[in-house]
């Protein structure tokens, strides 16, 4: 056990986060996302929502401040500008962790699937809100 580390952050998850370099991306995806389609490690956080997973992850994960949009979100089909409650929760967690407003870019669903193939690993939550899928780019400490 470690002090001051959220219990959602397992040793395996911390190892994967630590092995990312500046500019590397991981996916934070909902329970409906086809995570096992990709030849990437999948870390099971199905006991967590987007809100709880994001708070834990962003407590240790630096977002890339050298790009315009360090987070990309899957857009809702036919409603690309709608921000659901999961996306709003991620926004709040990112802003709190970074101490500033973090820009999140919407990505059309099928384009998001293509971009997710470049993620180093995926963290799959039990989030029940559809379209709660994100790609987070690592910054520097």
CSV table of N, CA and C in Angstrom, one decimal:
chain,number,residue,atom,x,y,z
A,1,UNK,N,0.8,-1.2,0.0
A,1,UNK,CA,0.0,0.0,0.0
A,1,UNK,C,0.9,1.2,0.0
A,2,UNK,N,0.3,2.3,-0.6
A,2,UNK,CA,1.0,3.6,-0.6
A,2,UNK,C,0.1,4.6,0.0
A,3,UNK,N,0.7,5.6,0.6
A,3,UNK,CA,-0.1,6.7,1.2
A,3,UNK,C,-0.5,7.7,0.1
A,4,UNK,N,-1.6,8.3,0.2
A,4,UNK,CA,-2.1,9.4,-0.6
A,4,UNK,C,-2.2,9.0,-2.1
A,5,UNK,N,-2.4,7.7,-2.3
A,5,UNK,CA,-2.7,7.3,-3.7
A,5,UNK,C,-4.1,6.7,-3.7
A,6,UNK,N,-4.9,7.2,-4.7
A,6,UNK,CA,-6.3,6.7,-4.8
A,6,UNK,C,-6.3,5.2,-4.9
A,7,UNK,N,-7.2,4.5,-4.2
A,7,UNK,CA,-7.2,3.0,-4.3
A,7,UNK,C,-7.6,2.5,-5.7
A,8,UNK,N,-8.2,3.3,-6.6
A,8,UNK,CA,-8.4,2.9,-8.0
A,8,UNK,C,-7.1,2.7,-8.7
A,9,UNK,N,-6.1,3.4,-8.3
A,9,UNK,CA,-4.8,3.4,-9.0
A,9,UNK,C,-4.0,2.2,-8.6
A,10,UNK,N,-4.3,1.0,-9.2
A,10,UNK,CA,-3.6,-0.2,-8.9
A,10,UNK,C,-2.1,-0.1,-9.4
A,11,UNK,N,-1.4,-1.1,-8.9
A,11,UNK,CA,0.0,-1.1,-9.3
A,11,UNK,C,0.2,-1.3,-10.8
A,12,UNK,N,-0.7,-2.1,-11.4
A,12,UNK,CA,-0.6,-2.3,-12.9
A,12,UNK,C,-0.9,-1.0,-13.6
A,13,UNK,N,-1.9,-0.3,-13.2
A,13,UNK,CA,-2.3,1.0,-13.8
A,13,UNK,C,-1.2,2.0,-13.6
A,14,UNK,N,-0.7,2.1,-12.4
A,14,UNK,CA,0.4,3.1,-12.2
A,14,UNK,C,1.6,2.8,-13.0
A,15,UNK,N,1.9,1.5,-13.2
A,15,UNK,CA,3.0,1.1,-14.1
A,15,UNK,C,2.8,1.6,-15.5
A,16,UNK,N,1.6,1.4,-16.0
A,16,UNK,CA,1.3,1.8,-17.4
A,16,UNK,C,1.4,3.3,-17.5
A,17,UNK,N,0.8,4.0,-16.6
A,17,UNK,CA,0.9,5.5,-16.6
A,17,UNK,C,2.4,6.0,-16.6
A,18,UNK,N,3.2,5.3,-15.7
A,18,UNK,CA,4.6,5.7,-15.5
A,18,UNK,C,5.4,5.5,-16.8
A,19,UNK,N,5.0,4.4,-17.6
A,19,UNK,CA,5.8,4.1,-18.8
A,19,UNK,C,5.5,5.0,-19.9
A,20,UNK,N,4.4,5.8,-19.8
A,20,UNK,CA,4.1,6.7,-20.9
A,20,UNK,C,5.2,7.8,-20.9
A,21,UNK,N,5.5,8.3,-22.1
A,21,UNK,CA,6.4,9.4,-22.3
A,21,UNK,C,5.6,10.6,-22.7
A,22,UNK,N,6.3,11.8,-22.8
A,22,UNK,CA,5.6,13.0,-23.2
A,22,UNK,C,5.0,12.8,-24.6
A,23,UNK,N,3.7,13.2,-24.7
A,23,UNK,CA,3.0,13.0,-26.0
A,23,UNK,C,2.3,11.7,-26.2
A,24,UNK,N,2.6,10.7,-25.3
A,24,UNK,CA,1.9,9.4,-25.4
A,24,UNK,C,0.4,9.6,-24.9
A,25,UNK,N,-0.4,8.7,-25.4
A,25,UNK,CA,-1.9,8.8,-25.2
A,25,UNK,C,-2.4,7.5,-24.6
A,26,UNK,N,-3.3,7.7,-23.6
A,26,UNK,CA,-4.1,6.5,-23.2
A,26,UNK,C,-5.6,6.8,-23.3
A,27,UNK,N,-6.4,5.8,-23.4
A,27,UNK,CA,-7.8,6.0,-23.5
A,27,UNK,C,-8.5,5.7,-22.1
A,28,UNK,N,-9.5,6.5,-21.8
A,28,UNK,CA,-10.4,6.3,-20.7
A,28,UNK,C,-11.7,6.1,-21.3
A,29,UNK,N,-12.3,4.9,-21.3
A,29,UNK,CA,-13.5,4.6,-22.1
A,29,UNK,C,-14.6,4.0,-21.2
A,30,UNK,N,-15.8,4.1,-21.7
A,30,UNK,CA,-16.9,3.6,-21.0
A,30,UNK,C,-17.1,2.1,-21.2
A,31,UNK,N,-18.1,1.5,-20.6
A,31,UNK,CA,-18.4,0.1,-20.6
A,31,UNK,C,-18.8,-0.4,-22.0
A,32,UNK,N,-19.3,0.4,-22.8
A,32,UNK,CA,-19.7,0.0,-24.2
A,32,UNK,C,-18.6,0.1,-25.2
A,33,UNK,N,-17.5,0.7,-24.9
A,33,UNK,CA,-16.4,0.8,-25.9
A,33,UNK,C,-15.8,-0.6,-26.2
A,34,UNK,N,-15.6,-0.8,-27.5
A,34,UNK,CA,-15.0,-2.1,-27.8
A,34,UNK,C,-13.5,-2.2,-27.5
A,35,UNK,N,-13.1,-2.2,-26.3
A,35,UNK,CA,-11.7,-2.0,-25.8
A,35,UNK,C,-10.9,-3.2,-26.3
A,36,UNK,N,-11.4,-4.4,-26.3
A,36,UNK,CA,-10.6,-5.6,-26.7
A,36,UNK,C,-10.5,-5.8,-28.2
A,37,UNK,N,-11.0,-4.8,-29.0
A,37,UNK,CA,-10.8,-4.8,-30.4
A,37,UNK,C,-9.4,-4.5,-30.7
A,38,UNK,N,-8.7,-3.7,-29.9
A,38,UNK,CA,-7.4,-3.2,-30.1
A,38,UNK,C,-6.3,-4.1,-29.5
A,39,UNK,N,-5.2,-4.1,-30.1
A,39,UNK,CA,-4.1,-4.9,-29.6
A,39,UNK,C,-3.3,-4.1,-28.6
A,40,UNK,N,-4.0,-3.7,-27.5
A,40,UNK,CA,-3.5,-2.9,-26.5
A,40,UNK,C,-3.9,-3.4,-25.1
A,41,UNK,N,-3.1,-3.2,-24.1
A,41,UNK,CA,-3.6,-3.6,-22.7
A,41,UNK,C,-4.8,-2.9,-22.4
A,42,UNK,N,-5.7,-3.6,-21.7
A,42,UNK,CA,-7.0,-3.0,-21.2
A,42,UNK,C,-6.9,-3.2,-19.6
A,43,UNK,N,-7.1,-2.1,-18.9
A,43,UNK,CA,-7.1,-2.1,-17.5
A,43,UNK,C,-8.5,-1.9,-17.1
A,44,UNK,N,-9.0,-2.9,-16.3
A,44,UNK,CA,-10.4,-2.9,-15.9
A,44,UNK,C,-10.7,-2.1,-14.7
A,45,UNK,N,-11.4,-1.0,-14.9
A,45,UNK,CA,-11.9,-0.2,-13.8
A,45,UNK,C,-13.4,-0.1,-13.8
A,46,UNK,N,-14.1,-1.2,-14.1
A,46,UNK,CA,-15.5,-1.2,-14.2
A,46,UNK,C,-16.3,-0.9,-12.9
A,47,UNK,N,-15.6,-0.9,-11.8
A,47,UNK,CA,-16.2,-0.4,-10.6
A,47,UNK,C,-16.3,1.1,-10.5
A,48,UNK,N,-15.6,1.8,-11.4
A,48,UNK,CA,-15.5,3.2,-11.4
A,48,UNK,C,-16.4,3.9,-12.5
A,49,UNK,N,-16.8,5.1,-12.2
A,49,UNK,CA,-17.4,6.0,-13.2
A,49,UNK,C,-16.3,6.8,-13.9
A,50,UNK,N,-16.7,7.6,-14.9
A,50,UNK,CA,-15.8,8.5,-15.5
A,50,UNK,C,-15.3,9.5,-14.4
A,51,UNK,N,-16.2,10.0,-13.6
A,51,UNK,CA,-15.9,11.0,-12.6
A,51,UNK,C,-14.9,10.5,-11.6
A,52,UNK,N,-15.1,9.3,-11.0
A,52,UNK,CA,-14.2,8.8,-10.0
A,52,UNK,C,-12.8,8.3,-10.7
A,53,UNK,N,-12.9,7.7,-11.9
A,53,UNK,CA,-11.7,7.3,-12.5
A,53,UNK,C,-10.8,8.6,-12.9
A,54,UNK,N,-11.5,9.6,-13.5
A,54,UNK,CA,-10.8,10.8,-13.9
A,54,UNK,C,-10.1,11.5,-12.7
A,55,UNK,N,-10.8,11.6,-11.6
A,55,UNK,CA,-10.2,12.2,-10.4
A,55,UNK,C,-9.0,11.5,-9.9
A,56,UNK,N,-9.1,10.1,-9.9
A,56,UNK,CA,-7.9,9.3,-9.5
A,56,UNK,C,-6.8,9.5,-10.5
A,57,UNK,N,-7.0,9.3,-11.8
A,57,UNK,CA,-6.0,9.3,-12.8
A,57,UNK,C,-5.3,10.7,-12.9
A,58,UNK,N,-6.1,11.7,-12.9
A,58,UNK,CA,-5.6,13.1,-13.0
A,58,UNK,C,-4.9,13.6,-11.7
A,59,UNK,N,-5.0,12.8,-10.6
A,59,UNK,CA,-4.3,13.2,-9.4
A,59,UNK,C,-2.8,12.9,-9.6
A,60,UNK,N,-2.4,12.0,-10.6
A,60,UNK,CA,-1.0,11.6,-10.8
A,60,UNK,C,-0.6,11.9,-12.2
A,61,UNK,N,-1.5,12.1,-13.2
A,61,UNK,CA,-1.2,12.1,-14.6
A,61,UNK,C,-1.1,13.6,-15.1
A,62,UNK,N,0.0,14.0,-15.6
A,62,UNK,CA,0.1,15.4,-16.1
A,62,UNK,C,-0.4,15.5,-17.5
A,63,UNK,N,-1.3,16.4,-17.8
A,63,UNK,CA,-1.8,16.6,-19.2
A,63,UNK,C,-0.8,17.4,-19.9
A,64,UNK,N,-0.7,17.2,-21.2
A,64,UNK,CA,0.2,17.9,-22.1
A,64,UNK,C,-0.2,19.4,-22.3
A,65,UNK,N,0.6,20.3,-21.8
A,65,UNK,CA,0.3,21.7,-21.9
A,65,UNK,C,0.9,22.3,-23.2
A,66,UNK,N,1.5,21.5,-24.0
A,66,UNK,CA,2.1,22.0,-25.2
A,66,UNK,C,1.2,21.8,-26.5
A,67,UNK,N,0.0,21.3,-26.3
A,67,UNK,CA,-0.9,21.1,-27.3
A,67,UNK,C,-2.2,21.8,-27.0
A,68,UNK,N,-3.0,22.2,-28.0
A,68,UNK,CA,-4.2,22.9,-27.8
A,68,UNK,C,-5.3,22.1,-27.1
A,69,UNK,N,-5.3,20.8,-27.3
A,69,UNK,CA,-6.3,19.9,-26.8
A,69,UNK,C,-5.7,18.7,-26.2
A,70,UNK,N,-5.3,18.7,-24.9
A,70,UNK,CA,-4.7,17.5,-24.4
A,70,UNK,C,-5.7,16.3,-24.1
A,71,UNK,N,-7.0,16.6,-24.2
A,71,UNK,CA,-8.0,15.6,-24.1
A,71,UNK,C,-8.9,15.6,-25.3
A,72,UNK,N,-9.2,14.5,-25.9
A,72,UNK,CA,-10.2,14.4,-26.9
A,72,UNK,C,-11.3,13.5,-26.4
A,73,UNK,N,-12.6,13.9,-26.8
A,73,UNK,CA,-13.8,13.2,-26.3
A,73,UNK,C,-14.5,12.7,-27.5
A,74,UNK,N,-15.2,11.5,-27.4
A,74,UNK,CA,-16.0,11.0,-28.4
A,74,UNK,C,-17.3,11.9,-28.5
A,75,UNK,N,-17.6,12.4,-29.7
A,75,UNK,CA,-18.8,13.2,-29.8
A,75,UNK,C,-20.0,12.3,-29.8
A,76,UNK,N,-21.2,12.8,-29.4
A,76,UNK,CA,-22.4,12.1,-29.5
A,76,UNK,C,-22.9,12.2,-30.9
A,77,UNK,N,-23.3,11.0,-31.5
A,77,UNK,CA,-23.8,11.0,-32.8
A,77,UNK,C,-25.0,12.0,-33.0
A,78,UNK,N,-24.9,12.8,-34.1
A,78,UNK,CA,-25.9,13.8,-34.4
A,78,UNK,C,-26.1,14.9,-33.4
A,79,UNK,N,-25.2,15.0,-32.4
A,79,UNK,CA,-25.2,16.0,-31.4
A,79,UNK,C,-23.8,16.3,-31.0
A,80,UNK,N,-22.9,16.7,-31.9
A,80,UNK,CA,-21.5,16.8,-31.6
A,80,UNK,C,-21.2,17.9,-30.5
A,81,UNK,N,-22.0,18.9,-30.3
A,81,UNK,CA,-21.7,19.9,-29.4
A,81,UNK,C,-22.3,19.7,-28.0
A,82,UNK,N,-23.1,18.6,-27.8
A,82,UNK,CA,-23.7,18.3,-26.5
A,82,UNK,C,-22.6,17.7,-25.6
A,83,UNK,N,-22.5,18.2,-24.4
A,83,UNK,CA,-21.6,17.8,-23.4
A,83,UNK,C,-22.4,17.0,-22.4
A,84,UNK,N,-22.2,15.7,-22.3
A,84,UNK,CA,-23.0,14.9,-21.3
A,84,UNK,C,-22.4,15.0,-19.9
A,85,UNK,N,-23.0,14.5,-18.9
A,85,UNK,CA,-22.6,14.6,-17.5
A,85,UNK,C,-21.2,14.0,-17.3
A,86,UNK,N,-20.9,12.9,-18.0
A,86,UNK,CA,-19.6,12.3,-17.9
A,86,UNK,C,-18.5,13.2,-18.4
A,87,UNK,N,-18.7,13.8,-19.5
A,87,UNK,CA,-17.7,14.8,-20.1
A,87,UNK,C,-17.6,16.0,-19.2
A,88,UNK,N,-18.7,16.5,-18.6
A,88,UNK,CA,-18.6,17.6,-17.7
A,88,UNK,C,-17.8,17.2,-16.5
A,89,UNK,N,-18.0,16.0,-16.0
A,89,UNK,CA,-17.2,15.5,-14.8
A,89,UNK,C,-15.7,15.5,-15.1
A,90,UNK,N,-15.4,15.0,-16.3
A,90,UNK,CA,-14.0,14.9,-16.7
A,90,UNK,C,-13.4,16.3,-16.8
A,91,UNK,N,-14.2,17.3,-17.4
A,91,UNK,CA,-13.8,18.6,-17.5
A,91,UNK,C,-13.4,19.2,-16.1
A,92,UNK,N,-14.3,19.0,-15.2
A,92,UNK,CA,-14.1,19.5,-13.8
A,92,UNK,C,-12.8,18.9,-13.2
A,93,UNK,N,-12.7,17.6,-13.4
A,93,UNK,CA,-11.5,16.9,-12.8
A,93,UNK,C,-10.2,17.4,-13.4
A,94,UNK,N,-10.2,17.6,-14.8
A,94,UNK,CA,-9.0,18.1,-15.5
A,94,UNK,C,-8.7,19.5,-15.0
A,95,UNK,N,-9.7,20.4,-15.0
A,95,UNK,CA,-9.5,21.8,-14.6
A,95,UNK,C,-8.9,21.8,-13.2
A,96,UNK,N,-9.5,21.0,-12.3
A,96,UNK,CA,-9.0,21.0,-10.9
A,96,UNK,C,-7.6,20.5,-10.8
A,97,UNK,N,-7.2,19.5,-11.5
A,97,UNK,CA,-5.9,18.9,-11.5
A,97,UNK,C,-4.8,19.8,-12.1
A,98,UNK,N,-5.2,20.5,-13.1
A,98,UNK,CA,-4.2,21.3,-13.8
A,98,UNK,C,-4.2,22.8,-13.3
A,99,UNK,N,-5.3,23.2,-12.6
A,99,UNK,CA,-5.3,24.5,-12.1
A,99,UNK,C,-5.7,25.6,-13.1
A,100,UNK,N,-6.2,25.1,-14.2
A,100,UNK,CA,-6.6,26.0,-15.3
A,100,UNK,C,-7.7,25.3,-16.1
A,101,UNK,N,-8.3,26.0,-17.0
A,101,UNK,CA,-9.3,25.4,-17.9
A,101,UNK,C,-8.6,24.6,-19.0
A,102,UNK,N,-8.9,23.3,-19.0
A,102,UNK,CA,-8.3,22.4,-20.0
A,102,UNK,C,-9.2,22.3,-21.2
A,103,UNK,N,-8.7,22.4,-22.4
A,103,UNK,CA,-9.4,22.4,-23.6
A,103,UNK,C,-9.6,20.9,-24.0
A,104,UNK,N,-10.9,20.5,-24.3
A,104,UNK,CA,-11.2,19.2,-24.7
A,104,UNK,C,-11.8,19.3,-26.1
A,105,UNK,N,-11.3,18.5,-27.0
A,105,UNK,CA,-11.7,18.5,-28.4
A,105,UNK,C,-12.7,17.4,-28.7
A,106,UNK,N,-13.8,17.7,-29.3
A,106,UNK,CA,-14.7,16.6,-29.7
A,106,UNK,C,-14.2,16.0,-31.0
A,107,UNK,N,-14.4,14.6,-31.1
A,107,UNK,CA,-14.0,13.8,-32.2
A,107,UNK,C,-15.2,13.0,-32.6
A,108,UNK,N,-15.5,12.9,-33.9
A,108,UNK,CA,-16.6,12.1,-34.4
A,108,UNK,C,-16.3,10.6,-34.0
A,109,UNK,N,-17.4,9.9,-33.7
A,109,UNK,CA,-17.3,8.6,-33.1
A,109,UNK,C,-16.3,7.6,-33.9
A,110,UNK,N,-16.5,7.5,-35.2
A,110,UNK,CA,-15.7,6.6,-36.0
A,110,UNK,C,-14.2,7.0,-36.1
A,111,UNK,N,-14.0,8.3,-36.1
A,111,UNK,CA,-12.7,8.9,-36.1
A,111,UNK,C,-12.0,8.6,-34.7
A,112,UNK,N,-12.8,8.7,-33.7
A,112,UNK,CA,-12.3,8.4,-32.3
A,112,UNK,C,-11.9,7.0,-32.3
A,113,UNK,N,-12.6,6.0,-32.9
A,113,UNK,CA,-12.2,4.6,-32.9
A,113,UNK,C,-10.8,4.5,-33.6
A,114,UNK,N,-10.6,5.2,-34.7
A,114,UNK,CA,-9.4,5.2,-35.4
A,114,UNK,C,-8.2,5.7,-34.5
A,115,UNK,N,-8.5,6.8,-33.8
A,115,UNK,CA,-7.5,7.5,-33.0
A,115,UNK,C,-7.2,6.6,-31.8
A,116,UNK,N,-8.2,5.9,-31.3
A,116,UNK,CA,-8.0,5.0,-30.1
A,116,UNK,C,-7.0,3.9,-30.4
A,117,UNK,N,-6.9,3.5,-31.6
A,117,UNK,CA,-5.9,2.5,-32.0
A,117,UNK,C,-4.5,2.9,-31.7
A,118,UNK,N,-4.2,4.2,-31.6
A,118,UNK,CA,-2.9,4.7,-31.3
A,118,UNK,C,-2.6,4.8,-29.8
A,119,UNK,N,-3.6,4.6,-29.0
A,119,UNK,CA,-3.4,4.7,-27.5
A,119,UNK,C,-2.5,3.6,-27.1
A,120,UNK,N,-1.7,3.9,-26.1
A,120,UNK,CA,-0.7,2.9,-25.6
A,120,UNK,C,-1.5,1.8,-24.8
A,121,UNK,N,-2.6,2.2,-24.1
A,121,UNK,CA,-3.4,1.3,-23.3
A,121,UNK,C,-4.7,1.9,-23.1
A,122,UNK,N,-5.7,1.1,-22.7
A,122,UNK,CA,-7.1,1.6,-22.4
A,122,UNK,C,-7.5,1.3,-21.0
A,123,UNK,N,-8.1,2.3,-20.4
A,123,UNK,CA,-8.7,2.1,-19.0
A,123,UNK,C,-10.2,2.0,-19.2
A,124,UNK,N,-10.8,0.9,-19.0
A,124,UNK,CA,-12.3,0.7,-19.2
A,124,UNK,C,-13.0,0.8,-17.9
A,125,UNK,N,-13.9,1.9,-17.8
A,125,UNK,CA,-14.7,2.1,-16.6
A,125,UNK,C,-16.0,1.4,-16.8
A,126,UNK,N,-16.8,1.4,-15.7
A,126,UNK,CA,-18.2,0.9,-15.8
A,126,UNK,C,-19.2,2.0,-16.1
A,127,UNK,N,-18.7,3.1,-16.6
A,127,UNK,CA,-19.6,4.3,-16.9
A,127,UNK,C,-20.8,3.8,-17.8
A,128,UNK,N,-22.0,4.2,-17.3
A,128,UNK,CA,-23.2,3.9,-18.0
A,128,UNK,C,-23.7,5.0,-19.0
A,129,UNK,N,-23.1,6.1,-18.9
A,129,UNK,CA,-23.5,7.2,-19.8
A,129,UNK,C,-22.8,6.9,-21.1
A,130,UNK,N,-23.6,6.9,-22.2
A,130,UNK,CA,-23.0,6.6,-23.5
A,130,UNK,C,-22.1,7.7,-24.0
A,131,UNK,N,-21.2,7.3,-24.8
A,131,UNK,CA,-20.2,8.3,-25.4
A,131,UNK,C,-19.2,8.8,-24.4
A,132,UNK,N,-19.0,8.1,-23.3
A,132,UNK,CA,-18.1,8.6,-22.2
A,132,UNK,C,-16.7,8.0,-22.5
A,133,UNK,N,-16.1,8.4,-23.6
A,133,UNK,CA,-14.8,7.9,-24.0
A,133,UNK,C,-13.9,9.1,-24.4
A,134,UNK,N,-12.6,8.9,-23.9
A,134,UNK,CA,-11.7,10.0,-24.0
A,134,UNK,C,-10.3,9.5,-24.2
A,135,UNK,N,-9.5,10.4,-24.9
A,135,UNK,CA,-8.1,10.1,-25.1
A,135,UNK,C,-7.3,11.2,-24.4
A,136,UNK,N,-6.4,10.9,-23.5
A,136,UNK,CA,-5.6,11.8,-22.7
A,136,UNK,C,-4.1,11.8,-23.1
A,137,UNK,N,-3.6,12.9,-23.4
A,137,UNK,CA,-2.2,13.0,-23.8
A,137,UNK,C,-1.3,13.5,-22.6
A,138,UNK,N,-0.2,12.7,-22.4
A,138,UNK,CA,0.7,13.0,-21.3
A,138,UNK,C,1.6,14.2,-21.5
A,139,UNK,N,1.7,15.0,-20.5
A,139,UNK,CA,2.6,16.1,-20.5
A,139,UNK,C,3.9,15.8,-19.7
A,140,UNK,N,4.5,16.8,-19.3
A,140,UNK,CA,5.8,16.7,-18.5
A,140,UNK,C,5.5,17.2,-17.1
A,141,UNK,N,6.4,16.7,-16.2
A,141,UNK,CA,6.3,17.0,-14.8
A,141,UNK,C,7.3,18.1,-14.5
